[in-house]
Coordinates of C-alpha atoms in Angstrom, one line a residue:
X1 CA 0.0 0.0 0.0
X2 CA 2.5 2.6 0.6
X3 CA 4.3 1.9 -2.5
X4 CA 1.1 2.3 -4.2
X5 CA 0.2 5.3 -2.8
X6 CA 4.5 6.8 -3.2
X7 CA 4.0 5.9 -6.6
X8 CA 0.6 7.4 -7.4
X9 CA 1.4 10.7 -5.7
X10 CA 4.6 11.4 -8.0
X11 CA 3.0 10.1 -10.9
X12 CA -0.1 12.2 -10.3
X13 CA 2.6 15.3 -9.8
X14 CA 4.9 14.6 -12.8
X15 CA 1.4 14.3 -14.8
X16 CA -0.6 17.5 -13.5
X17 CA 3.1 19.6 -13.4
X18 CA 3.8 18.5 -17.8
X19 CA 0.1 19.5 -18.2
X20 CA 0.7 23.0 -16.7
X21 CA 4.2 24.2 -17.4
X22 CA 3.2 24.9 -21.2
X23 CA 2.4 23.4 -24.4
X24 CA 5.6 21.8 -25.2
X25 CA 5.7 19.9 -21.9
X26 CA 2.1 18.6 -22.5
X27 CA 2.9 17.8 -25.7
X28 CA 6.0 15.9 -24.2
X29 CA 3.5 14.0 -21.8
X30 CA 1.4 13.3 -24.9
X31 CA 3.9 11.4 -26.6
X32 CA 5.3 9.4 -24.0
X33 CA 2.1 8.4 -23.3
X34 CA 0.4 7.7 -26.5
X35 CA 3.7 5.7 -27.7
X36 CA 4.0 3.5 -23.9
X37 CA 0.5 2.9 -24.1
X38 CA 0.4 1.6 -27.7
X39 CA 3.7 -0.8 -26.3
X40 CA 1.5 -1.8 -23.4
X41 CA -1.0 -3.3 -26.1
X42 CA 1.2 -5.0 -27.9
X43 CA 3.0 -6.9 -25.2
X44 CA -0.1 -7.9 -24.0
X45 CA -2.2 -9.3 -26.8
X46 CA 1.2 -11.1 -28.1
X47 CA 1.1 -14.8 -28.1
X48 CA 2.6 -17.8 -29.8
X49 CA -0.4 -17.6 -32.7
X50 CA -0.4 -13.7 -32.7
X51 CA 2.6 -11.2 -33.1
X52 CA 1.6 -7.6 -33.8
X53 CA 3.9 -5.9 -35.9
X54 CA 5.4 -3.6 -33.2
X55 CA 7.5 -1.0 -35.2
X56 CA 4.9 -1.1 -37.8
X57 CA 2.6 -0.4 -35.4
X58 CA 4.4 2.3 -33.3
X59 CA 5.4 4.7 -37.2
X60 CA 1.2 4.3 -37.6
X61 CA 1.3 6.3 -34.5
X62 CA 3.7 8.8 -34.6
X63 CA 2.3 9.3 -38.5
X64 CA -0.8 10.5 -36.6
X65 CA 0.8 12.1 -34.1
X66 CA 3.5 14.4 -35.2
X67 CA 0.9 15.9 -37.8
X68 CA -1.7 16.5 -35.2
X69 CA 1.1 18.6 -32.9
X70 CA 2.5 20.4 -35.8
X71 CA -1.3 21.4 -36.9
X72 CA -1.9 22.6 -33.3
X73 CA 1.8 24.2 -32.4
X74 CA 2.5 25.8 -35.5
X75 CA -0.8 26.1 -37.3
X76 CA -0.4 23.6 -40.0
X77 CA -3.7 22.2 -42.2
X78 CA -4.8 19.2 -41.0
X79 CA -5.3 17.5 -44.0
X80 CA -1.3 16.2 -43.0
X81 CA -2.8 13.5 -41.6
X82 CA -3.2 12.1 -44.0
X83 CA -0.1 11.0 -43.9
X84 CA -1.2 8.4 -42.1
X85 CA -2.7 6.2 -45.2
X86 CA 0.6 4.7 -46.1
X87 CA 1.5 3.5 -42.9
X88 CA -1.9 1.6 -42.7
X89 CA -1.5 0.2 -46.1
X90 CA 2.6 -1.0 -44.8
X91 CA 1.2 -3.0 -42.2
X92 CA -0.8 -5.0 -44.6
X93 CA 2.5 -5.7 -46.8
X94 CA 4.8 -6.0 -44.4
X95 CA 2.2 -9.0 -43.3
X96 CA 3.4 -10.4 -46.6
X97 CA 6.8 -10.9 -46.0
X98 CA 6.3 -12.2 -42.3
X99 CA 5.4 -15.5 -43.1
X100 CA 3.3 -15.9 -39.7
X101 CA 0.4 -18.1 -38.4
X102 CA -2.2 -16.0 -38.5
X103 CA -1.4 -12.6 -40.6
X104 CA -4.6 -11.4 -40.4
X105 CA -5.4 -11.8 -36.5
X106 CA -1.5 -9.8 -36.6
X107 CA -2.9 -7.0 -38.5
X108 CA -5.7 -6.5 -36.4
X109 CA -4.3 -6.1 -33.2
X110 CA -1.9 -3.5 -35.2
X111 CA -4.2 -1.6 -36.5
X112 CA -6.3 -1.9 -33.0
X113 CA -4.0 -1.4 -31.0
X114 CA -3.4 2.0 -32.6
X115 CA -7.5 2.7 -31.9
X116 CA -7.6 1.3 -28.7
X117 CA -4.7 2.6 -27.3
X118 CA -2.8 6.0 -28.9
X119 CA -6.1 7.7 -30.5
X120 CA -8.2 8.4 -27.5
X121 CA -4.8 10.7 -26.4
X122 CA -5.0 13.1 -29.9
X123 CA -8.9 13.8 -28.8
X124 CA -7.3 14.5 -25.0
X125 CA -4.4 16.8 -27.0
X126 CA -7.0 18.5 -28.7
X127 CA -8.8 19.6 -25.9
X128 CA -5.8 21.9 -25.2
X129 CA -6.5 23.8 -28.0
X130 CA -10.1 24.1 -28.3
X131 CA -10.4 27.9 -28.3
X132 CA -7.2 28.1 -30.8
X133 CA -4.2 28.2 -28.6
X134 CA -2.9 26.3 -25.6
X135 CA -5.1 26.4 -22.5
X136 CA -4.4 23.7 -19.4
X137 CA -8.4 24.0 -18.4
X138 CA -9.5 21.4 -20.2
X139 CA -7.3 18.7 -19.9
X140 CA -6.5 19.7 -16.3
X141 CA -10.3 19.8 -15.6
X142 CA -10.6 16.1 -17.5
X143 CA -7.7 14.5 -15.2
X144 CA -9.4 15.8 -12.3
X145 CA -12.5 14.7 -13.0
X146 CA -11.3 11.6 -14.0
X147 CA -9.3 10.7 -11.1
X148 CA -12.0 11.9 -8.5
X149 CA -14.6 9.3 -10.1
X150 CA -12.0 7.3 -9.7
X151 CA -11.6 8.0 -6.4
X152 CA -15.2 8.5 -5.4
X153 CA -15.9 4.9 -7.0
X154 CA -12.8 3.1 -5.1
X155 CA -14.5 4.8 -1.9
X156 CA -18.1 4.1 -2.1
X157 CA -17.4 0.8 -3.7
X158 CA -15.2 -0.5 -0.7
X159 CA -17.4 1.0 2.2
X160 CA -21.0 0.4 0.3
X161 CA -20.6 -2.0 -2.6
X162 CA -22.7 -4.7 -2.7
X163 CA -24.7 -5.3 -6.1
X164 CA -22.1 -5.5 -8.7
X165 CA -22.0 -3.6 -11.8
X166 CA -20.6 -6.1 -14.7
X167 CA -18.8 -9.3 -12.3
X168 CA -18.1 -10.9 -15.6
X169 CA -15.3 -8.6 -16.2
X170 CA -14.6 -6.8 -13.5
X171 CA -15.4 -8.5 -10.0
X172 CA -14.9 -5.9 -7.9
X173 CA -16.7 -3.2 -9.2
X174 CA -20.3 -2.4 -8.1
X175 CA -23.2 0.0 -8.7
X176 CA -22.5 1.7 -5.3
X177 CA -18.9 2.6 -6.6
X178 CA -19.9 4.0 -9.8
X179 CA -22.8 6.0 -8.0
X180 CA -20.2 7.4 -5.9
X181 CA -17.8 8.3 -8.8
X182 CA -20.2 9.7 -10.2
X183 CA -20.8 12.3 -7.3
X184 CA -17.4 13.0 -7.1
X185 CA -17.3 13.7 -10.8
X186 CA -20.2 16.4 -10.9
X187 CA -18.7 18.0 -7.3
X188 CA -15.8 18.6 -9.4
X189 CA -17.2 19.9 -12.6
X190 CA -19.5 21.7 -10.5
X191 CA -15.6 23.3 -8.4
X192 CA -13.9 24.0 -11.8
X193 CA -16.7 25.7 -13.0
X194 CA -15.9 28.6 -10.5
X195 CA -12.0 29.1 -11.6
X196 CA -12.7 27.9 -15.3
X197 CA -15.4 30.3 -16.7
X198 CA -15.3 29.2 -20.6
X199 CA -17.9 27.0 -19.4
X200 CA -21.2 27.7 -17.9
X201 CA -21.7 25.0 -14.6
X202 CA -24.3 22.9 -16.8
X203 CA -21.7 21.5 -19.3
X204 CA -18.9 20.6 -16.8
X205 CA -21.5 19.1 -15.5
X206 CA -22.3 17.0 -18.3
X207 CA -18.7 16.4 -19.3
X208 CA -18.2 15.1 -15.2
X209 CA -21.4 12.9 -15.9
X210 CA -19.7 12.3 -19.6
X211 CA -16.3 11.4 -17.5
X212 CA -17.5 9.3 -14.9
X213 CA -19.6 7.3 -17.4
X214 CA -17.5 6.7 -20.4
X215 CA -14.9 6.2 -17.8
X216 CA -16.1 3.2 -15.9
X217 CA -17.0 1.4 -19.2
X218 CA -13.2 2.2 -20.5
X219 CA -11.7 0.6 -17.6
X220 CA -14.3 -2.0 -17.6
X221 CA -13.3 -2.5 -21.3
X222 CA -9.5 -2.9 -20.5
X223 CA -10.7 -5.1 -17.9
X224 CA -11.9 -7.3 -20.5
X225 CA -9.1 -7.5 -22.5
X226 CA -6.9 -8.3 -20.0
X227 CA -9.8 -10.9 -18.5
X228 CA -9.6 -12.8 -22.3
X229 CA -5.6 -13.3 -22.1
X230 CA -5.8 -14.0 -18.7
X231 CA -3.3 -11.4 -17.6
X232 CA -4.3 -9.0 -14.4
X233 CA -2.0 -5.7 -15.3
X234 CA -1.1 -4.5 -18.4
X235 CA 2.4 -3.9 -17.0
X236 CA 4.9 -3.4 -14.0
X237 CA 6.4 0.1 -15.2
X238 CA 4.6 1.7 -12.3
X239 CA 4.6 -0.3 -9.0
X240 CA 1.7 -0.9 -7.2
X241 CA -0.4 0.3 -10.1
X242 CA 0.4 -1.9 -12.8
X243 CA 0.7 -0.2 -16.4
X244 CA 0.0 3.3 -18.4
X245 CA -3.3 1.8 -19.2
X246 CA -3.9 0.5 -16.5
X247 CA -3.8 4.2 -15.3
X248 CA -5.4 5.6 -18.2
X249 CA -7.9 3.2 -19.2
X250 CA -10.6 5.5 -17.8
X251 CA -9.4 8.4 -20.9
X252 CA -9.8 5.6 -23.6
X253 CA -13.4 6.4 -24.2
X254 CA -14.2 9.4 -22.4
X255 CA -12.1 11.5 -24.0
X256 CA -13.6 11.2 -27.8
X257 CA -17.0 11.6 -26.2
X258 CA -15.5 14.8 -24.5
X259 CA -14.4 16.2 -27.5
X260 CA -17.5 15.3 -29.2
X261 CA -19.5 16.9 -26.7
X262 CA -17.8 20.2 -26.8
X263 CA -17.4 20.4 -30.5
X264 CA -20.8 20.2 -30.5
X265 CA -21.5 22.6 -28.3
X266 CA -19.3 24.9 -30.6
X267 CA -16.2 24.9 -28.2

């Protein structure tokens, strides 16, 4: 336990710190963690039958990547991204020359594992720039609300949890817990709201109930995953709380539906 909590508190500090120093730094904190995260995958859905294509895999995400910073930092079209097509189409052919089991189930988890795990973080980038240049509200606001349904669940759930929420793939988690992240979610929309005024309450309010949702059913989804190959972390890199998405699992779906949400509010 008190590695777990060490651990937590400077990885919480090194995290909030590269989101507020400036854009470079959070753009520094995007990479590392798109790239680990996309790793993560790999090692864990690699077997004797199925071998994603690693390096393939990891030039598919800095192809998206590296045009999505330079469109945000220095104003560049978008369209860049496209950049990304080729790198697609050389995972296919370099499945040619592999001479694998399964080439098919390889390309898959390539391609997936660049969905599942390194393209949830470009919507969480993009939050930084939503009003054109680079702001910390959002994304600070998003970690925060994030980790306090976090918190709020692990709380309720251990002192209150009793009916459970989805014991196929995650055992431990109950109604009661999500209830209380839930809480904790809206109590801090509802406390950035009054320090972050480019929202009016009723949409961080949303985006905590957004959060706290889309959240739960992330980490229940990584839950799954690791459930099917048997595996209970995703990695070791941070002691006493397993991997990067093990940490993050909760962004993997909330974030898109964040950025949804606001771009369709017209932030």
């Amino acid at each position: 336990m008190k590695t777990r909590a060490i651990t937590g508190f400077i990885f919480a500090a090194v995290v909030l710190a590269l989101v507020l120093i400036n854009a470079y730094t959070f753009t520094a904190l995007f990479i590392i963690i798109a790239t680990l995260c996309t790793i993560e995958f790999y090692k864990l859905v690699k077997t004797g039958d199925v071998k994603p294509q690693l390096i393939s895999g990891l030039l598919l995400v800095l192809s998206i990547i590296i045009p999505l910073i330079i469109h945000f930092l220095e104003d560049k079209p978008i369209s860049n991204l496209l950049f990304c097509v080729p790198f697609v189409i050389l995972v296919i052919i370099t499945e040619l020359y592999r001479n694998h089991k399964n080439p098919f189930h390889n390309i898959a988890y390539t391609i997936f594992g660049v969905v599942f795990a390194a393209i949830p973080f470009c919507f969480f980038y993009a939050l930084a720039f939503g009003d054109g240049q680079y702001s910390f509200h959002y994304p600070l606001g998003f970690i925060l609300m994030l980790w306090s349904s976090d918190t709020g669940a692990y709380l309720f759930g251990i002192t209150l949890g009793k009916h459970r929420l989805f014991e196929r793939h995650s055992p431990k988690k109950s109604w009661e817990g999500f209830a209380g992240g839930l809480i904790c979610s809206m109590l801090a929309a509802f406390i950035l709201s009054i320090y972050f005024a480019e929202l009016p309450l009723i949409h961080w309010l949303v985006i905590g109930a957004i959060i706290a949702s889309a959240g739960t059913l992330g980490d229940l989804s990584e839950s799954m995953l690791k459930r099917s190959l048997s595996t209970k972390d995703s990695g070791s890199f941070l002691p006493g709380h397993g991997g990067f998405l093990d940490r993050f699992d909760g962004l993997l779906l909330a974030a898109p539906l964040v950025f949804v949400y606001l771009h369709l509010i017209g932030m």
